[in-house]
Amino acid sequence: MEFRLALAGNPNCGKTTLFNAVTGSAQYVGNWPGVTVEKKEGRFSKGGMDITLVDLPGIYSLSPYTPEEIVSRKYLTEECPDLIINIVDATNLERNLYLTTQLAELGRPMIIALNMIDRLKKRGKEIDIKRLEDELGIPVCPISAAKEAGIEDLLHRSIHILHDVAHSENEKIEKGFFKNRAEELHDELHRIHDGLNETEDVYFPIVKSFYEWEINSAIEGIEGVICDNPKAKNNLRFSAVKLFEDDFITKDTLKLDKNSQNLVEEILKSVPENENIDRQMMIADSRYKFICRIVNDVESQKKGFEETISDKIDKLLTHRVLAIPMFFLIIFAIFGITFGSFGSMLTDLVDKLINQDFAGFLREALLSVNTKPWAVSLLCDGMLAGVGAVVSFLPQIALLFFFLSILEDSGYMSRAAFIMDGPLRKVGLTGRSFMPMLMGFGCTVPAVLGTRILENERDKKLTVFLIPFMSCSAKMPVYALFISAFFEENKPLIIFTIYVLGILLGILSGFILKKTVLKGEESTFVMELPEYSLPTLKNLFIHVWERLKDFLLKAGTVLLAASVVIWFLQSFDTSLHMTDNPQTSILAAIGILIAPVFAPLGFGNWQSSVALLSGIVAKETVVSTFGILFSAADEATRVLAVQGLFSSPLAAFSFIVFVLLYTPCIAAVAAIHKELGGAKWTVLSILWQIAIAWLVSFLVFNIGGLIL
Ligand code: GDP
Ligand code: MG
């Protein structure tokens, strides 16, 4: 038998940190609200018990408006976990307790893990735990998930509560509340009962009322009406409060008969009306009053503590005028390190290892055992040249993600979203779209899927449209190759220009879409800013590794397959004879056919045409194709070959602009299709991208030509 514990709490209160600490797993911990949209499960054993721990998405309340709320509420009300561990951020007691008062009404056994105690201490604050327990009627266990302190105690007490619930013969169980499960638990706990010696200080949860008496008596009245309803039995208080609030989901689930409906109506009529606020607000208001009183009672501030360092840094980084320049400065610095001499040096190192040393060794080895020439060609000039050309950029990709993770984990990204809220509003979005857009710099696929966190359908569509404009990391090898070939002197500047160009065009597209097909209301944006904190090495490692894993997987599958296909098309002519002359190959025939389309953009050669075509499979294949086309195993030869192909740096720049902007890869198109939910929008999005790409490259090449 298994016990199910659910972690519930506000975004960013430390659920995933606790989850990882307890289950020993490595979920990504984000210093960002909304990182966990799906619930995650982990298993562990404690005192002979098998426990399943569920990490629910972060929520502020149980009203079903956001996807996070829907997932969490569904789980808590329908799956009935044996115990709710409500994580409360001790440094934000007031806001966090709002959810607590709602969870408490679900009628499940519950314990509060009062997290971030370390941070609270640093600020010179204290919370009276005993008093908090008494006022809420819920056991409270102080912990620090990040420092792994207090967790043992939390688990120990959790098990005790399960034990007590099973033993307890109180009224609730007699009513059938939780009865079957309690009996099961009882038997199981009886069998285990290790380390469960009686302790005094275990506090058994009791149902308290958080409301003023008029509201309270109405709620109790409603409870009386619905107490026999099978759907309400398990969470009577919660259902009654929801009916009081006119919550449509609860009305739907309970399916009250006419008579009960009338009774409820009668009770609600007796509640003194207030013209300014509806009943939902009456409840919220009543709860906040209750919470304010508690917080006042339990919280105290030691004297002599002032502004924290975090506050000081914050003032600077969110400064009214300096914030945006600082943001770009930081990003520029990151590009400087990643694409500048340090990053290139690492790439050269890997390149030498794979594409010179290993490639040379492989060729010799194959020849020495008399391998057929076509097989040597397939392995060396096809597979290795194609995949190796891309894999050499691994260090730079790792570097970029290393820095981005630092920004995210430290809490800066949340500020950035806050700072960008203004500019994003200009295109009809809010700071909430910033995170998905930012993820787009990694890979369009998860970024597009991440738009689920947006509540508003229009915001979501608009964001999905904009994400492909954020240059994904797969395009990086293309830029890297081209800047080595043409822009050796000002690498970071060119890269920066490319990225900014993408962002600007994205914003411009958003603006146009907002004025045409995606008209609508602007939504509001509320976001809390998490505390700055030092990123942990473990977290950085998880983040970078996830990205590299995806990348390597792609290299081993899609890129490898694409390389074989390209090698084949390049090595055989149209009558399927092997050929040494690339000009007569099938690939050339295809390229020559489409090249005229690109001639006005400055790169009418057939080689770039096929490279772009292959890039639809995955953006890295653009580089693979050049690698195979010139049998250019190593970076230096590739650079020379590419230099020979483009008439001027301007033509080369026009090419990378096109790569930046044209249709995203197949996987991304699939993701876009999934999230936009319709062929019409998907096709629109693809056509939009191709049109913009062609137009902008055309302008770059032709206007640039006039100026230079
Ligand atoms: P979730 O959104 O609730 O899953 O929160 P996370 O587990 O992702 O944590 C949010 C942030 O709070 C991360 O930066 C954590 O490192 C940090 N954090 C979590 N627990 C603690 C704690 O006990 N003390 C401190 N100082 N930071 C914590
Ligand atoms: Mg989380």
Tab-separated table of C-alpha atoms and ligand atoms in Angstrom, residues 15-16 28-30 35-36 55-56, ligand 2:
chain	number	residue	atom	x	y	z
A	15	LYS	CA	8.041	23.012	-3.525
A	16	THR	CA	10.410	21.580	-6.071
A	28	TYR	CA	14.604	21.607	-12.386
A	29	VAL	CA	14.199	24.220	-9.694
A	30	GLY	CA	13.294	27.570	-11.120
A	35	VAL	CA	8.047	26.565	-13.781
A	36	THR	CA	6.000	23.489	-12.806
A	55	ASP	CA	4.818	18.189	-6.716
A	56	LEU	CA	1.830	20.279	-7.749
B	2	MG	MG	8.502	24.075	-8.937
